[in-house]
Amino acid sequence: MRTWHEIRGFPPAIRLLLVNQLGVNTGFYLLVPYLALHLTEDLGMSAAVVGIVLGVRNLSQQGLFLIGGTASDRLGARGVIIAGCALRTVGFGLFALGDGLPVLLAASVLSGLAGALFNPAVRAYLALEAGERKAEAFALFNVFATTGALIGPLLGSALLLVDFRASALTAAGIFAVLTAAQALVLPARRVAPTGNSVLGDWREVIGDRRFLAFALAMVGMFTLDNQLYLLLPDAARRATGWDGAAGLVFLVGTLASLALQLRLTTTLKKRGPGARWIAAGLALMGLSFVPPMAVSGYGGTPDGLADAARLLPVLAGVLLLHLGTMLAQPFVMELIPAFGRTELTGTYFGLFYAVSGVAAAVGNALVGWAMDTGHRTDTPWLPWACCLTFGLASAAGLALLHRRGVLPARPAAVPVTA
C-alpha cells in the first residue's frame, strides 16, 4: 500500500514514465530472449549469422547512448522518448514480418537505436521532474522495471505456443500503445540551451574525471546484474535438472522489489549520503554469489527434497543480489545528474550507460569464459569467484571515491519549467 501511496504522490508525468518502463521491459523481454531460438530453429540460420544479428542490435544500442543523451538535452527528453518507442515499434514489427537477413538487420538496428534514444532520455526526464525526490522516483522505476522483466518472459513463453510472430507483433503493439500514451499525456518542457556545440558538450562530460571514475567504479554493478540472465538461471537449472527453475530467479527478484525497494530507499535516504549505500550495495551484490558457490559442483536430476536443498542457496544468492541492487541503484541514478550542469543531464546519463554497456559486455564475456573453463577443468566455483571479485572491487573503488570527496553531495531540487 505504501508503494501505491508514493506513486500517487508524484505528478502524472512520472506516473506515466513508471508505467512506460513496465511496458518497455514487458515488450522487450517477451521478444528478445527468444529471438536467437527463432533465428536458428524457425529460420535455419547458422550460429554465426545469429551472432551478427544479435551483435548489431547490441552495438546499435550501446554505441549510441551518448547520442541519445545529447538529443535529449538539445531536442527535449519528451520528443526523444516518443521517437525511441516509435522506432522500437517499427523494429519489432519487422522481426515479425521479415525473414530475410537485410530485413532482420534493419530490425536489429532500429530496435537498438530505439533503446539508445529512450533509455537516457527517460532517466533524464525522470531526474529533472522528480527534483529532490530523485531517489524515491528511481526506486519506483526499478520496481516497475523488475516487474516488467518478470511479466515479459512469461508472456513470451505463452505466445510462443502460437508462434514467434505473435510474440513480435504483441511486443510491437505494446510499444505502439506506449508511443501514443506519451504523445498524448507526457508534458513538453522548455529546453535550456547548453551554451556549447555538441562536441563541446561531449568534451565537457568526457573530460569530467570525477564522473568517469564513478562510471568505471560502477562497472561491477552492471556486470553482476547481468548474471540474472546468464549465470544464475544456469545454476538454477543445473541444481534441479528442471528448465523451469530459471523462472524462479525472476520471481524472487520481483517479489523482493515489490515488497522492499521503496521502503529501503526512503529509510536509507534519511540516514546518510547515498554514496555510502552504493558501496554497501555493491559489496552485498558481490557477496550474493557466495551461497550459490557452495552448490556449484552439484548437478541434479528431478528428486524432490534434494532439488529444493540445492536450489535454496541459488535463490538466496538471487535475493541478496536484488537487495544489493535495491540498495545501490536508486542512489546511483540520483547521483549522476549531480556531476554536471542541469542542461547536460541527458548527456551524463548517455555516457554512463555507454560505459556500463561496454562493461556488461566485457564482464559477461569473462563470466562466460569462467563458466566454460570451470566445466572443462572441474572448477565450478570459478565464475562465482569472478563475480565475487567484481562486486568487492567495485565496492572498494566507490568507497575510495567517497572517502576522498570525489563524489558530489546529494543534489538539491531542480525547478521544472513548462
Short mmCIF file of C-alpha atoms in Angstrom, two decimals:
data_model
loop_
_atom_site.label_atom_id
_atom_site.label_comp_id
_atom_site.label_asym_id
_atom_site.label_seq_id
_atom_site.Cartn_x
_atom_site.Cartn_y
_atom_site.Cartn_z
CA MET A 1 0.00 0.00 0.00
CA ARG A 2 2.87 2.37 0.76
CA THR A 3 4.20 1.92 -2.77
CA TRP A 4 0.88 2.91 -4.32
CA HIS A 5 0.63 5.90 -1.96
CA GLU A 6 4.07 7.08 -3.08
CA ILE A 7 3.14 6.64 -6.73
CA ARG A 8 0.06 8.84 -6.28
CA GLY A 9 2.28 11.49 -4.68
CA PHE A 10 4.23 12.01 -7.91
CA PRO A 11 2.98 14.15 -10.82
CA PRO A 12 1.25 12.46 -13.78
CA ALA A 13 4.38 12.67 -15.95
CA ILE A 14 6.38 10.49 -13.54
CA ARG A 15 3.49 8.06 -13.12
CA LEU A 16 3.35 7.69 -16.90
CA LEU A 17 7.10 7.07 -17.09
CA LEU A 18 6.78 4.34 -14.45
CA VAL A 19 4.06 2.60 -16.46
CA ASN A 20 6.17 3.21 -19.57
CA GLN A 21 9.09 1.30 -18.03
CA LEU A 22 6.81 -1.58 -17.11
CA GLY A 23 5.66 -1.73 -20.72
CA VAL A 24 9.16 -1.29 -22.15
CA ASN A 25 10.56 -4.22 -20.16
CA THR A 26 7.49 -6.37 -20.80
CA GLY A 27 7.72 -5.80 -24.54
CA PHE A 28 11.48 -6.26 -24.65
CA TYR A 29 11.66 -9.44 -22.58
CA LEU A 30 8.75 -11.16 -24.27
CA LEU A 31 10.67 -10.98 -27.56
CA VAL A 32 14.46 -10.65 -27.25
CA PRO A 33 15.20 -13.75 -25.10
CA TYR A 34 13.52 -15.90 -27.76
CA LEU A 35 14.99 -14.18 -30.80
CA ALA A 36 18.03 -16.46 -31.14
CA LEU A 37 15.78 -19.53 -30.95
CA HIS A 38 13.58 -18.13 -33.73
CA LEU A 39 16.56 -17.36 -35.96
CA THR A 40 18.09 -20.81 -35.57
CA GLU A 41 15.10 -23.16 -35.37
CA ASP A 42 12.43 -21.31 -37.37
CA LEU A 43 14.63 -19.64 -39.99
CA GLY A 44 17.51 -22.16 -40.04
CA MET A 45 20.25 -19.56 -39.69
CA SER A 46 23.76 -20.50 -38.64
CA ALA A 47 25.18 -19.52 -35.27
CA ALA A 48 27.47 -17.03 -36.98
CA VAL A 49 24.57 -15.22 -38.67
CA VAL A 50 22.57 -15.22 -35.42
CA GLY A 51 25.58 -13.69 -33.69
CA ILE A 52 25.72 -10.95 -36.31
CA VAL A 53 22.02 -10.10 -35.95
CA LEU A 54 22.18 -10.01 -32.14
CA GLY A 55 25.51 -8.19 -32.17
CA VAL A 56 24.17 -5.48 -34.48
CA ARG A 57 21.28 -4.87 -32.07
CA ASN A 58 23.61 -4.58 -29.10
CA LEU A 59 26.10 -2.39 -30.95
CA SER A 60 23.33 -0.07 -32.21
CA GLN A 61 22.13 0.44 -28.65
CA GLN A 62 25.33 0.51 -26.60
CA GLY A 63 27.29 2.51 -29.15
CA LEU A 64 24.70 5.29 -29.50
CA PHE A 65 23.74 6.01 -25.89
CA LEU A 66 25.77 9.22 -25.90
CA ILE A 67 23.93 10.44 -29.00
CA GLY A 68 20.59 9.61 -27.37
CA GLY A 69 21.53 11.55 -24.24
CA THR A 70 22.69 14.56 -26.27
CA ALA A 71 19.48 14.51 -28.30
CA SER A 72 17.54 14.58 -25.04
CA ASP A 73 19.42 17.68 -23.87
CA ARG A 74 19.10 19.55 -27.16
CA LEU A 75 15.71 18.48 -28.51
CA GLY A 76 13.88 17.75 -25.27
CA ALA A 77 13.51 14.42 -23.50
CA ARG A 78 9.82 14.08 -24.38
CA GLY A 79 10.34 14.01 -28.14
CA VAL A 80 13.30 11.63 -27.87
CA ILE A 81 11.31 9.22 -25.68
CA ILE A 82 8.44 9.20 -28.17
CA ALA A 83 10.80 8.74 -31.13
CA GLY A 84 12.57 5.86 -29.38
CA CYS A 85 9.36 4.00 -28.65
CA ALA A 86 8.10 4.58 -32.19
CA LEU A 87 11.34 3.20 -33.65
CA ARG A 88 11.12 0.11 -31.48
CA THR A 89 7.54 -0.41 -32.66
CA VAL A 90 8.82 -0.49 -36.23
CA GLY A 91 11.86 -2.62 -35.36
CA PHE A 92 9.87 -5.29 -33.53
CA GLY A 93 7.26 -5.23 -36.28
CA LEU A 94 9.98 -6.00 -38.82
CA PHE A 95 11.05 -9.02 -36.75
CA ALA A 96 7.51 -10.30 -37.15
CA LEU A 97 7.18 -9.61 -40.86
CA GLY A 98 10.65 -10.25 -42.28
CA ASP A 99 12.59 -13.48 -42.80
CA GLY A 100 15.48 -12.21 -44.93
CA LEU A 101 18.79 -11.13 -43.45
CA PRO A 102 18.56 -7.48 -44.69
CA VAL A 103 15.17 -7.05 -43.00
CA LEU A 104 16.37 -8.68 -39.80
CA LEU A 105 19.46 -6.47 -39.72
CA ALA A 106 17.28 -3.39 -40.25
CA ALA A 107 15.04 -4.56 -37.39
CA SER A 108 18.09 -5.01 -35.17
CA VAL A 109 19.45 -1.56 -35.97
CA LEU A 110 16.09 0.15 -35.37
CA SER A 111 15.36 -1.66 -32.10
CA GLY A 112 18.87 -0.97 -30.83
CA LEU A 113 18.74 2.70 -31.83
CA ALA A 114 15.39 2.96 -30.07
CA GLY A 115 16.93 1.85 -26.79
CA ALA A 116 19.84 4.26 -27.25
CA LEU A 117 17.32 7.10 -27.59
CA PHE A 118 14.77 6.48 -24.88
CA ASN A 119 16.94 4.93 -22.14
CA PRO A 120 18.94 8.08 -21.29
CA ALA A 121 16.01 10.36 -22.20
CA VAL A 122 13.60 8.65 -19.79
CA ARG A 123 16.09 8.86 -16.94
CA ALA A 124 16.93 12.50 -17.69
CA TYR A 125 13.23 13.42 -17.74
CA LEU A 126 12.61 11.50 -14.52
CA ALA A 127 15.59 13.13 -12.76
CA LEU A 128 14.52 16.64 -13.72
CA GLU A 129 10.85 16.07 -12.96
CA ALA A 130 11.41 14.42 -9.56
CA GLY A 131 13.50 17.25 -8.07
CA GLU A 132 14.72 16.36 -4.59
CA ARG A 133 12.77 13.08 -4.66
CA LYS A 134 15.02 11.50 -7.30
CA ALA A 135 15.97 8.51 -5.16
CA GLU A 136 12.32 7.62 -4.46
CA ALA A 137 11.39 8.09 -8.13
CA PHE A 138 14.19 5.81 -9.31
CA ALA A 139 13.31 3.27 -6.62
CA LEU A 140 9.79 3.04 -8.06
CA PHE A 141 11.30 2.97 -11.55
CA ASN A 142 13.28 -0.10 -10.51
CA VAL A 143 10.13 -1.77 -9.14
CA PHE A 144 8.26 -1.31 -12.41
CA ALA A 145 11.27 -2.36 -14.49
CA THR A 146 11.77 -5.55 -12.46
CA THR A 147 8.07 -6.40 -12.72
CA GLY A 148 8.17 -5.99 -16.49
CA ALA A 149 11.25 -8.22 -16.68
CA LEU A 150 9.18 -10.96 -15.00
CA ILE A 151 5.97 -10.49 -16.99
CA GLY A 152 7.76 -10.33 -20.35
CA PRO A 153 9.31 -13.82 -20.43
CA LEU A 154 6.13 -15.39 -19.04
CA LEU A 155 4.02 -13.74 -21.71
CA GLY A 156 6.61 -14.56 -24.36
CA SER A 157 6.57 -18.25 -23.40
CA ALA A 158 2.80 -18.32 -23.74
CA LEU A 159 2.83 -16.54 -27.10
CA LEU A 160 5.46 -18.93 -28.47
CA LEU A 161 2.80 -21.63 -28.24
CA VAL A 162 1.25 -19.77 -31.17
CA ASP A 163 4.46 -18.73 -32.96
CA PHE A 164 7.28 -16.20 -32.77
CA ARG A 165 5.42 -13.70 -34.93
CA ALA A 166 2.67 -13.49 -32.34
CA SER A 167 5.32 -12.51 -29.77
CA ALA A 168 6.89 -9.93 -32.07
CA LEU A 169 3.56 -8.35 -33.02
CA THR A 170 2.48 -8.22 -29.38
CA ALA A 171 5.76 -6.53 -28.43
CA ALA A 172 5.35 -4.05 -31.29
CA GLY A 173 1.77 -3.39 -30.17
CA ILE A 174 2.91 -2.64 -26.61
CA PHE A 175 5.43 -0.08 -27.88
CA ALA A 176 2.82 1.45 -30.18
CA VAL A 177 0.49 1.99 -27.21
CA LEU A 178 3.33 3.48 -25.18
CA THR A 179 4.19 5.84 -28.05
CA ALA A 180 0.61 7.08 -28.26
CA ALA A 181 0.30 7.47 -24.48
CA GLN A 182 3.47 9.55 -24.27
CA ALA A 183 2.44 11.76 -27.18
CA LEU A 184 -0.94 12.41 -25.53
CA VAL A 185 -0.01 12.68 -21.83
CA LEU A 186 3.68 13.45 -21.34
CA PRO A 187 4.13 17.23 -20.90
CA ALA A 188 6.68 19.07 -23.01
CA ARG A 189 9.30 21.02 -21.08
CA ARG A 190 11.32 24.05 -22.13
CA VAL A 191 14.76 23.05 -23.38
CA ALA A 192 17.51 25.26 -21.96
CA PRO A 193 20.44 25.82 -24.35
CA THR A 194 23.66 24.12 -23.32
CA GLY A 195 25.84 27.03 -24.47
CA ASN A 196 28.18 24.71 -26.40
CA SER A 197 28.35 22.79 -29.63
CA VAL A 198 27.62 19.07 -29.49
CA LEU A 199 31.34 18.31 -29.50
CA GLY A 200 31.81 20.90 -26.79
CA ASP A 201 29.18 19.18 -24.64
CA TRP A 202 30.87 15.82 -25.17
CA ARG A 203 34.28 17.24 -24.28
CA GLU A 204 32.82 18.71 -21.09
CA VAL A 205 31.24 15.44 -19.98
CA ILE A 206 34.03 13.11 -21.10
CA GLY A 207 36.55 15.47 -19.54
CA ASP A 208 34.82 15.20 -16.14
CA ARG A 209 37.34 12.92 -14.46
CA ARG A 210 35.23 12.59 -11.33
CA PHE A 211 32.35 11.26 -13.38
CA LEU A 212 34.48 8.87 -15.41
CA ALA A 213 35.98 7.48 -12.20
CA PHE A 214 32.47 7.00 -10.82
CA ALA A 215 31.25 5.29 -14.01
CA LEU A 216 34.22 2.92 -14.02
CA ALA A 217 33.71 2.12 -10.34
CA MET A 218 30.14 1.11 -11.15
CA VAL A 219 31.25 -1.49 -13.71
CA GLY A 220 30.65 -4.28 -11.19
CA MET A 221 27.00 -3.36 -10.68
CA PHE A 222 26.06 -3.89 -14.30
CA THR A 223 28.23 -6.97 -14.73
CA LEU A 224 26.65 -8.66 -11.71
CA ASP A 225 23.13 -7.53 -12.55
CA ASN A 226 23.51 -9.23 -15.93
CA GLN A 227 24.10 -12.56 -14.19
CA LEU A 228 20.34 -12.68 -13.54
CA TYR A 229 20.15 -13.65 -17.22
CA LEU A 230 23.30 -15.77 -17.53
CA LEU A 231 24.92 -17.42 -14.52
CA LEU A 232 22.06 -17.61 -12.01
CA PRO A 233 19.41 -19.17 -14.31
CA ASP A 234 22.02 -21.69 -15.45
CA ALA A 235 22.78 -22.53 -11.82
CA ALA A 236 19.09 -22.98 -11.01
CA ARG A 237 18.67 -25.37 -13.95
CA ARG A 238 21.78 -27.35 -13.06
CA ALA A 239 20.83 -27.60 -9.39
CA THR A 240 17.44 -29.14 -10.14
CA GLY A 241 17.66 -30.60 -13.64
CA TRP A 242 14.50 -28.58 -14.41
CA ASP A 243 14.44 -25.81 -17.03
CA GLY A 244 11.53 -24.08 -15.30
CA ALA A 245 13.70 -23.38 -12.25
CA ALA A 246 15.16 -20.41 -14.11
CA GLY A 247 11.78 -18.67 -13.83
CA LEU A 248 12.10 -18.70 -10.04
CA VAL A 249 15.13 -16.43 -10.38
CA PHE A 250 12.92 -13.69 -11.83
CA LEU A 251 10.04 -14.36 -9.45
CA VAL A 252 12.18 -13.97 -6.33
CA GLY A 253 13.59 -10.67 -7.57
CA THR A 254 10.21 -9.23 -8.49
CA LEU A 255 8.62 -10.12 -5.15
CA ALA A 256 11.59 -8.68 -3.25
CA SER A 257 11.46 -5.48 -5.27
CA LEU A 258 7.72 -5.01 -4.77
CA ALA A 259 7.97 -5.64 -1.03
CA LEU A 260 11.18 -3.83 -0.10
CA GLN A 261 12.52 -1.39 -2.72
CA LEU A 262 10.69 1.80 -1.78
CA ARG A 263 10.78 1.15 1.97
CA LEU A 264 14.53 0.51 1.79
CA THR A 265 15.30 3.62 -0.26
CA THR A 266 13.23 6.04 1.84
CA THR A 267 14.72 4.67 5.07
CA LEU A 268 18.32 4.86 3.90
CA LYS A 269 17.91 8.33 2.39
CA LYS A 270 17.26 9.69 5.88
CA ARG A 271 20.37 8.05 7.32
CA GLY A 272 23.25 9.43 5.34
CA PRO A 273 24.67 10.22 1.92
CA GLY A 274 23.72 7.92 -0.94
CA ALA A 275 27.35 7.09 -1.79
CA ARG A 276 27.63 5.12 1.45
CA TRP A 277 24.71 2.92 0.48
CA ILE A 278 26.00 2.49 -3.08
CA ALA A 279 29.24 1.00 -1.75
CA ALA A 280 27.32 -1.24 0.67
CA GLY A 281 25.02 -2.38 -2.13
CA LEU A 282 27.93 -3.25 -4.40
CA ALA A 283 29.58 -5.27 -1.63
CA LEU A 284 26.33 -7.15 -0.99
CA MET A 285 25.94 -7.83 -4.72
CA GLY A 286 29.39 -9.40 -4.73
CA LEU A 287 28.76 -11.46 -1.60
CA SER A 288 25.47 -12.72 -3.06
CA PHE A 289 27.48 -15.13 -5.22
CA VAL A 290 28.88 -16.97 -2.19
CA PRO A 291 25.77 -19.11 -1.37
CA PRO A 292 25.39 -20.47 -4.94
CA MET A 293 29.12 -21.22 -4.99
CA ALA A 294 28.51 -23.75 -2.22
CA VAL A 295 26.36 -25.93 -4.51
CA SER A 296 28.06 -25.12 -7.80
CA GLY A 297 29.61 -28.57 -8.03
CA TYR A 298 26.37 -30.49 -7.70
CA GLY A 299 24.33 -31.36 -10.75
CA GLY A 300 20.78 -32.56 -10.36
CA THR A 301 18.06 -34.75 -11.75
CA PRO A 302 14.49 -34.24 -10.55
CA ASP A 303 14.48 -35.54 -6.98
CA GLY A 304 12.04 -33.69 -4.72
CA LEU A 305 13.65 -32.54 -1.48
CA ALA A 306 17.17 -32.86 -2.85
CA ASP A 307 16.24 -30.41 -5.62
CA ALA A 308 14.96 -27.90 -3.07
CA ALA A 309 18.10 -28.26 -0.97
CA ARG A 310 20.31 -27.50 -3.97
CA LEU A 311 18.08 -24.70 -5.23
CA LEU A 312 17.77 -22.77 -1.96
CA PRO A 313 21.36 -21.41 -1.95
CA VAL A 314 20.89 -20.24 -5.54
CA LEU A 315 17.67 -18.42 -4.66
CA ALA A 316 19.32 -16.99 -1.54
CA GLY A 317 22.00 -15.58 -3.80
CA VAL A 318 19.34 -14.12 -6.11
CA LEU A 319 17.63 -12.45 -3.16
CA LEU A 320 20.91 -10.97 -1.86
CA LEU A 321 21.80 -9.76 -5.36
CA HIS A 322 18.47 -7.96 -5.64
CA LEU A 323 18.86 -6.48 -2.17
CA GLY A 324 22.27 -5.14 -3.16
CA THR A 325 20.81 -3.67 -6.34
CA MET A 326 17.96 -2.12 -4.38
CA LEU A 327 20.48 -0.54 -2.02
CA ALA A 328 22.67 0.93 -4.75
CA GLN A 329 20.70 1.66 -7.90
CA PRO A 330 18.34 4.49 -6.83
CA PHE A 331 21.24 6.43 -5.31
CA VAL A 332 23.37 5.83 -8.41
CA MET A 333 20.63 7.32 -10.58
CA GLU A 334 20.22 10.20 -8.12
CA LEU A 335 23.93 10.96 -8.19
CA ILE A 336 24.54 11.01 -11.95
CA PRO A 337 22.87 14.40 -12.66
CA ALA A 338 24.73 15.98 -9.73
CA PHE A 339 28.09 15.72 -11.52
CA GLY A 340 27.34 18.38 -14.11
CA ARG A 341 25.06 21.13 -15.32
CA THR A 342 21.32 20.54 -15.50
CA GLU A 343 21.45 21.29 -19.23
CA LEU A 344 23.66 18.21 -19.76
CA THR A 345 21.69 15.70 -17.68
CA GLY A 346 20.86 13.55 -20.70
CA THR A 347 24.47 13.52 -21.92
CA TYR A 348 25.69 12.39 -18.50
CA PHE A 349 23.16 9.56 -18.47
CA GLY A 350 24.09 8.67 -22.05
CA LEU A 351 27.81 8.41 -21.29
CA PHE A 352 27.13 6.45 -18.10
CA TYR A 353 25.08 3.87 -19.98
CA ALA A 354 27.61 3.68 -22.80
CA VAL A 355 30.34 2.84 -20.27
CA SER A 356 28.07 0.39 -18.44
CA GLY A 357 27.07 -1.30 -21.69
CA VAL A 358 30.68 -1.94 -22.66
CA ALA A 359 31.39 -3.10 -19.10
CA ALA A 360 28.47 -5.51 -19.10
CA ALA A 361 29.55 -6.97 -22.44
CA VAL A 362 33.15 -7.48 -21.28
CA GLY A 363 32.01 -8.76 -17.88
CA ASN A 364 29.59 -11.23 -19.43
CA ALA A 365 32.34 -12.48 -21.73
CA LEU A 366 34.64 -13.03 -18.74
CA VAL A 367 31.94 -14.80 -16.74
CA GLY A 368 31.06 -16.93 -19.76
CA TRP A 369 34.73 -17.85 -20.16
CA ALA A 370 34.89 -18.72 -16.45
CA MET A 371 31.79 -20.90 -16.80
CA ASP A 372 33.29 -22.81 -19.73
CA THR A 373 36.66 -23.11 -18.02
CA GLY A 374 35.03 -24.25 -14.79
CA HIS A 375 33.13 -27.02 -16.57
CA ARG A 376 36.21 -28.10 -18.51
CA THR A 377 38.63 -28.12 -15.58
CA ASP A 378 36.24 -29.29 -12.87
CA THR A 379 36.42 -25.94 -11.05
CA PRO A 380 32.72 -24.97 -10.96
CA TRP A 381 33.39 -22.28 -8.36
CA LEU A 382 35.38 -20.19 -10.85
CA PRO A 383 32.58 -17.98 -12.31
CA TRP A 384 31.17 -17.36 -8.82
CA ALA A 385 34.59 -16.29 -7.59
CA CYS A 386 34.88 -13.92 -10.57
CA CYS A 387 31.55 -12.29 -9.69
CA LEU A 388 32.53 -12.01 -6.03
CA THR A 389 35.73 -10.24 -7.10
CA PHE A 390 33.86 -7.86 -9.44
CA GLY A 391 31.47 -6.83 -6.68
CA LEU A 392 34.05 -6.31 -3.97
CA ALA A 393 36.39 -4.43 -6.31
CA SER A 394 33.60 -2.06 -7.37
CA ALA A 395 32.56 -1.54 -3.75
CA ALA A 396 36.16 -0.71 -2.78
CA GLY A 397 36.51 1.70 -5.69
CA LEU A 398 33.29 3.51 -4.86
CA ALA A 399 34.17 3.68 -1.15
CA LEU A 400 37.56 5.17 -2.06
CA LEU A 401 35.94 7.86 -4.23
CA HIS A 402 33.53 8.68 -1.41
CA ARG A 403 36.28 8.86 1.19
CA ARG A 404 38.36 11.20 -0.99
CA GLY A 405 35.40 13.54 -1.52
CA VAL A 406 35.31 12.93 -5.27
CA LEU A 407 31.57 12.31 -5.41
CA PRO A 408 29.15 15.25 -5.38
CA ALA A 409 26.80 15.87 -2.50
CA ARG A 410 23.15 14.93 -2.94
CA PRO A 411 21.69 17.41 -5.45
CA ALA A 412 19.14 19.99 -4.49
CA ALA A 413 15.75 20.14 -6.14
CA VAL A 414 15.78 21.28 -9.76
CA PRO A 415 12.92 23.57 -10.72
CA VAL A 416 10.87 22.30 -13.63
CA THR A 417 9.51 24.88 -16.06
CA ALA A 418 6.75 24.39 -18.52
#
